Amino acid sequence: MFNWNDLIFFLELARQGRLMPAARRLKVDHTTVSRRISELEKDLSLKLFDRKPDGFVLTEPGHRLFAVAERIEQEAVGVEETLQAAPSAPRGHVRVASMEGIGAFYLAERFAELAEKEPGLVVELVTERHLINLTKREADISISFVPPQGQRLAVRRLGAFRLALYAAPDYVRRFGMPRTRAELPAHTFVDYVEDLVAIQPVHWLLDVLEPLKVSFRSTSMHAQQNAVARGAGIGLLPLFSAKSNPRLIPILTDEVVVMRDIYVSVHEDLEFMGRFRAVLQHLAEVVQRDAAYLTEF
């Protein structure tokens, strides 16, 4: 009989593909992960992984075990909730991944609302420039501007937000206010670092123009907004962030309309579990409630 606990190590290595990332997630030494996998393979008399230069790849028996182990994991996670005599308030940690801008300027405050309503829940907001892999369980829930791809993901459109061109009074005083879209190419802009844009729809300025003059670039939307507010140039910013800075003046609001969808995704195994369901429901409610805030001046 194999050790059931070895399945925890097996699942994490299968998701991460390398010993060190799996060890970090499990909070153990990488040699422990290697040893537990070797013991599991010995107990089952099966080779579960092919060891390759770029990591560990599941064999055919490994894929079959992975499907079984995920079902066992799901049942184990739901034991406490299932055995409770009556529904109770959700509690526990939920890791949510998002882009930096919407995480800092919109989601953080909405999760603070959730903390007041559900004090037993702790949301861990992780911001990245790239899409987090939910299949590898890098997070429990993802908020993104494009629908992510992956096996057994439940993906839903929550709503949308608008972006607009903004400048600072100092910039307008020095260079004037563009009155038509045709005047924009003569102006200076703040933009993303082109070769570091991980998700193309985030390079939203290209929806308006490809700027000829750029004074400042950053991978951080927050940094871009601060540079625009200081007068570095014109920037295309989401309304949910620009509204927080009174130094920003909207430009050509009738001519330039850029929209992006907001998607929420979760692994199917987690979708209907109490704490994850509570976060998903809260996100759906606040985005619907804030529709005007997200899309109107």
Coordinates of C-alpha atoms in Angstrom, one line a residue:
M1 CA 0.0 0.0 0.0
F2 CA 1.4 3.4 -1.0
N3 CA 1.5 6.4 1.3
W4 CA -1.6 8.6 0.6
N5 CA 0.4 11.7 1.6
D6 CA 2.8 11.1 -1.3
L7 CA -0.1 12.1 -3.6
I8 CA 0.3 15.7 -2.3
F9 CA 3.9 15.8 -3.5
F10 CA 2.9 14.1 -6.8
L11 CA 0.2 16.6 -7.6
E12 CA 2.4 19.6 -6.9
L13 CA 5.3 18.3 -9.0
A14 CA 2.9 17.5 -11.8
R15 CA 1.5 21.0 -11.7
Q16 CA 4.8 22.8 -11.4
G17 CA 7.0 20.6 -13.5
R18 CA 10.1 21.2 -11.5
L19 CA 11.4 20.3 -8.0
M20 CA 12.2 23.7 -6.7
P21 CA 8.9 25.4 -7.4
A22 CA 7.0 22.4 -6.1
A23 CA 9.1 22.4 -2.9
R24 CA 8.5 26.1 -2.4
R25 CA 4.7 25.6 -2.7
L26 CA 4.9 22.7 -0.2
K27 CA 7.3 24.5 2.1
V28 CA 9.8 21.6 2.1
D29 CA 13.3 21.0 0.7
H30 CA 13.4 19.9 -3.0
T31 CA 15.2 16.7 -1.9
T32 CA 12.1 15.8 0.1
V33 CA 9.9 16.1 -3.0
S34 CA 12.3 14.0 -5.0
R35 CA 12.4 11.3 -2.3
R36 CA 8.6 11.2 -1.9
I37 CA 8.1 10.8 -5.6
S38 CA 10.7 8.0 -5.8
E39 CA 8.9 6.2 -2.9
L40 CA 5.5 6.6 -4.6
E41 CA 6.9 5.2 -7.9
K42 CA 8.5 2.3 -6.0
D43 CA 5.3 1.5 -4.1
L44 CA 3.2 1.6 -7.2
S45 CA 5.8 -0.1 -9.4
L46 CA 5.2 2.5 -12.0
K47 CA 7.2 5.3 -13.6
L48 CA 5.1 8.4 -13.1
F49 CA 7.5 11.0 -14.5
D50 CA 10.0 11.3 -17.3
R51 CA 13.0 13.3 -16.0
K52 CA 13.9 15.8 -18.8
P53 CA 16.4 18.7 -18.9
D54 CA 13.6 21.2 -18.6
G55 CA 11.7 19.4 -15.8
F56 CA 9.4 16.5 -15.0
V57 CA 6.8 15.4 -17.5
L58 CA 4.0 13.0 -16.6
T59 CA 4.1 9.5 -18.2
E60 CA 0.9 7.8 -19.4
P61 CA 0.5 6.1 -16.0
G62 CA 1.3 9.5 -14.4
H63 CA -1.5 11.1 -16.3
R64 CA -4.0 8.4 -15.1
L65 CA -2.9 8.9 -11.5
F66 CA -3.1 12.6 -11.8
A67 CA -6.8 12.4 -12.7
V68 CA -7.5 10.1 -9.7
A69 CA -5.3 12.2 -7.3
E70 CA -7.2 15.4 -8.2
R71 CA -10.5 13.8 -7.4
I72 CA -9.1 12.6 -4.1
E73 CA -7.7 16.1 -3.4
Q74 CA -11.1 17.6 -4.1
E75 CA -12.9 15.2 -1.8
A76 CA -10.3 15.8 1.0
V77 CA -10.6 19.6 0.7
G78 CA -14.4 19.4 1.0
V79 CA -14.5 17.0 4.0
E80 CA -14.9 19.7 6.7
E81 CA -17.6 21.6 4.8
T82 CA -19.5 18.4 4.0
L83 CA -19.5 17.2 7.6
Q84 CA -20.8 20.4 9.1
A85 CA -24.3 19.9 10.4
A86 CA -25.5 23.3 9.0
P87 CA -24.0 25.8 6.6
S88 CA -21.6 28.2 8.3
A89 CA -19.8 31.4 7.4
P90 CA -17.1 30.8 4.8
R91 CA -13.6 30.9 6.3
G92 CA -10.1 30.2 5.1
H93 CA -7.6 31.6 2.6
V94 CA -8.4 32.3 -1.1
R95 CA -5.7 33.4 -3.4
V96 CA -6.8 35.7 -6.2
A97 CA -4.5 36.7 -9.1
S98 CA -4.9 39.8 -11.2
M99 CA -3.1 42.4 -13.1
E100 CA -1.4 45.1 -11.0
G101 CA -3.6 48.1 -12.0
I102 CA -7.0 46.6 -11.4
G103 CA -5.7 44.9 -8.3
A104 CA -4.4 48.0 -6.7
F105 CA -6.9 50.6 -7.9
Y106 CA -10.1 48.5 -7.8
L107 CA -10.0 45.0 -6.3
A108 CA -8.2 45.8 -3.1
E109 CA -11.0 48.1 -1.8
R110 CA -13.6 45.6 -2.9
F111 CA -11.9 42.8 -1.0
A112 CA -11.8 45.1 2.0
E113 CA -15.6 45.2 1.8
L114 CA -15.7 41.4 1.7
A115 CA -13.5 41.2 4.8
E116 CA -16.0 43.3 6.7
K117 CA -18.9 41.1 5.5
E118 CA -17.0 37.7 5.9
P119 CA -14.3 38.2 8.6
G120 CA -13.4 34.5 8.4
L121 CA -12.2 34.9 4.9
V122 CA -8.6 36.0 4.0
V123 CA -8.1 37.0 0.4
E124 CA -4.5 36.9 -0.8
L125 CA -4.3 39.2 -3.9
V126 CA -1.4 38.3 -6.2
T127 CA -0.6 40.7 -9.0
E128 CA 1.4 39.7 -12.1
R129 CA 2.0 41.0 -15.6
H130 CA 1.2 37.5 -17.0
L131 CA -1.8 35.2 -16.7
I132 CA -1.5 33.0 -13.6
N133 CA -1.9 29.2 -14.4
L134 CA -4.9 28.0 -12.4
T135 CA -4.3 24.5 -13.6
K136 CA -1.0 24.5 -11.8
R137 CA -2.9 25.9 -8.8
E138 CA -0.7 29.1 -8.8
A139 CA -3.9 30.8 -7.5
D140 CA -7.4 29.8 -6.7
I141 CA -9.2 32.5 -8.7
S142 CA -8.0 34.7 -11.6
I143 CA -9.3 38.1 -12.7
S144 CA -8.1 39.0 -16.2
F145 CA -8.9 41.0 -19.3
V146 CA -8.9 38.0 -21.6
P147 CA -10.5 34.6 -21.0
P148 CA -7.7 32.2 -19.9
Q149 CA -7.1 28.9 -21.5
G150 CA -6.7 25.7 -19.4
Q151 CA -8.2 22.3 -18.6
R152 CA -11.3 22.2 -16.4
L153 CA -11.6 26.0 -15.9
A154 CA -14.9 27.7 -15.3
V155 CA -14.6 31.1 -17.0
R156 CA -17.2 33.9 -16.8
R157 CA -17.4 37.5 -18.0
L158 CA -18.1 39.8 -15.0
G159 CA -18.4 43.1 -16.8
A160 CA -16.3 45.7 -18.5
F161 CA -14.4 48.9 -17.8
R162 CA -13.6 51.9 -19.9
L163 CA -10.2 53.6 -20.6
A164 CA -9.7 57.2 -21.7
L165 CA -6.9 59.5 -22.5
Y166 CA -5.6 61.7 -19.7
A167 CA -3.1 64.5 -19.2
A168 CA -2.0 66.8 -16.4
P169 CA -2.7 70.6 -16.3
D170 CA 1.1 71.1 -16.5
Y171 CA 1.3 69.2 -19.8
V172 CA -1.7 71.0 -21.2
R173 CA -0.2 74.3 -20.3
R174 CA 3.0 73.5 -22.1
F175 CA 1.8 71.7 -25.1
G176 CA -1.9 72.5 -25.4
M177 CA -5.0 70.3 -25.4
P178 CA -5.6 68.1 -28.4
R179 CA -9.0 69.0 -29.8
T180 CA -9.4 66.3 -32.4
R181 CA -8.1 62.7 -32.7
A182 CA -6.1 63.9 -35.8
E183 CA -3.9 66.1 -33.5
L184 CA -2.8 63.2 -31.2
P185 CA 0.3 62.1 -33.3
A186 CA 1.9 65.4 -32.6
H187 CA 1.7 64.9 -28.8
T188 CA 4.0 63.0 -26.3
F189 CA 2.8 59.9 -24.6
V190 CA 3.4 57.6 -21.7
D191 CA 3.2 53.9 -22.6
Y192 CA 4.1 50.3 -21.7
V193 CA 7.5 48.8 -22.3
E194 CA 6.7 47.1 -25.7
D195 CA 8.9 44.0 -25.4
L196 CA 7.7 43.3 -21.9
V197 CA 3.9 43.3 -22.6
A198 CA 2.9 39.8 -21.5
I199 CA -0.8 40.1 -22.5
Q200 CA -1.3 42.0 -25.7
P201 CA -4.8 43.5 -24.9
V202 CA -3.1 45.3 -22.0
H203 CA -1.1 47.4 -24.5
W204 CA -4.3 49.4 -24.9
L205 CA -2.8 52.6 -26.3
L206 CA -2.5 50.8 -29.6
D207 CA -6.3 50.8 -29.8
V208 CA -5.9 54.6 -30.3
L209 CA -2.6 55.1 -32.0
E210 CA 1.0 54.0 -32.2
P211 CA 2.7 57.0 -30.6
L212 CA 5.6 58.7 -32.4
K213 CA 6.9 60.4 -29.3
V214 CA 7.1 58.6 -25.9
S215 CA 8.7 60.2 -22.9
F216 CA 8.3 57.4 -20.4
R217 CA 7.6 53.7 -20.5
S218 CA 6.8 51.3 -17.6
T219 CA 5.5 47.8 -17.1
S220 CA 3.5 49.3 -14.2
M221 CA 0.2 51.0 -14.9
H222 CA 0.5 52.7 -11.5
A223 CA 3.8 54.2 -12.5
Q224 CA 2.4 55.3 -15.9
Q225 CA -0.5 57.1 -14.1
N226 CA 1.9 58.9 -11.8
A227 CA 4.1 60.0 -14.7
V228 CA 1.0 61.3 -16.6
A229 CA -0.1 63.2 -13.5
R230 CA 3.3 64.8 -13.2
G231 CA 3.0 66.1 -16.8
A232 CA 5.3 63.5 -18.6
G233 CA 2.7 63.1 -21.4
I234 CA -0.7 61.8 -22.4
G235 CA -1.7 58.3 -21.2
L236 CA -4.5 55.9 -21.8
L237 CA -5.8 54.9 -18.3
P238 CA -8.7 53.0 -16.9
L239 CA -11.4 55.2 -15.4
F240 CA -11.3 53.1 -12.2
S241 CA -7.7 54.3 -11.6
A242 CA -7.7 57.8 -13.1
K243 CA -10.7 58.8 -11.0
S244 CA -8.5 58.5 -7.9
N245 CA -6.2 61.3 -9.0
P246 CA -7.7 64.8 -9.3
R247 CA -4.6 66.1 -11.2
L248 CA -5.7 64.1 -14.3
I249 CA -7.8 65.7 -17.0
P250 CA -9.7 63.5 -19.5
I251 CA -9.1 64.2 -23.2
L252 CA -11.3 63.6 -26.2
T253 CA -13.9 61.7 -24.2
D254 CA -16.4 61.6 -27.1
E255 CA -13.9 60.6 -29.8
V256 CA -11.7 58.0 -27.9
V257 CA -13.7 55.1 -26.4
V258 CA -11.7 52.0 -25.4
M259 CA -13.3 49.2 -23.5
R260 CA -12.0 46.0 -21.9
D261 CA -13.9 43.0 -20.6
I262 CA -13.3 41.6 -17.1
Y263 CA -13.2 37.8 -16.7
V264 CA -13.2 35.7 -13.6
S265 CA -11.9 32.1 -13.8
V266 CA -11.6 29.3 -11.2
H267 CA -10.8 25.6 -11.4
E268 CA -13.9 23.5 -11.6
D269 CA -12.9 21.6 -8.5
L270 CA -13.2 24.7 -6.4
E271 CA -16.1 26.6 -8.0
F272 CA -18.8 25.5 -5.6
M273 CA -16.8 25.2 -2.3
G274 CA -17.9 27.6 0.4
R275 CA -15.0 30.1 0.6
F276 CA -14.4 30.2 -3.1
R277 CA -18.1 30.6 -3.9
A278 CA -18.3 33.5 -1.5
V279 CA -15.4 35.3 -3.3
L280 CA -16.9 34.6 -6.7
Q281 CA -20.3 35.8 -5.7
H282 CA -18.8 39.0 -4.1
L283 CA -16.9 39.8 -7.3
A284 CA -20.0 39.3 -9.5
E285 CA -22.0 41.6 -7.2
V286 CA -19.5 44.5 -6.9
V287 CA -18.7 44.6 -10.6
Q288 CA -22.4 44.7 -11.4
R289 CA -23.0 47.4 -8.8
D290 CA -20.0 49.4 -10.0
A291 CA -20.9 49.3 -13.7
A292 CA -21.4 53.0 -14.0
Y293 CA -18.2 53.7 -12.0
L294 CA -16.2 51.5 -14.3
T295 CA -17.6 52.9 -17.6
E296 CA -18.8 56.4 -17.1
F297 CA -17.1 59.7 -16.2

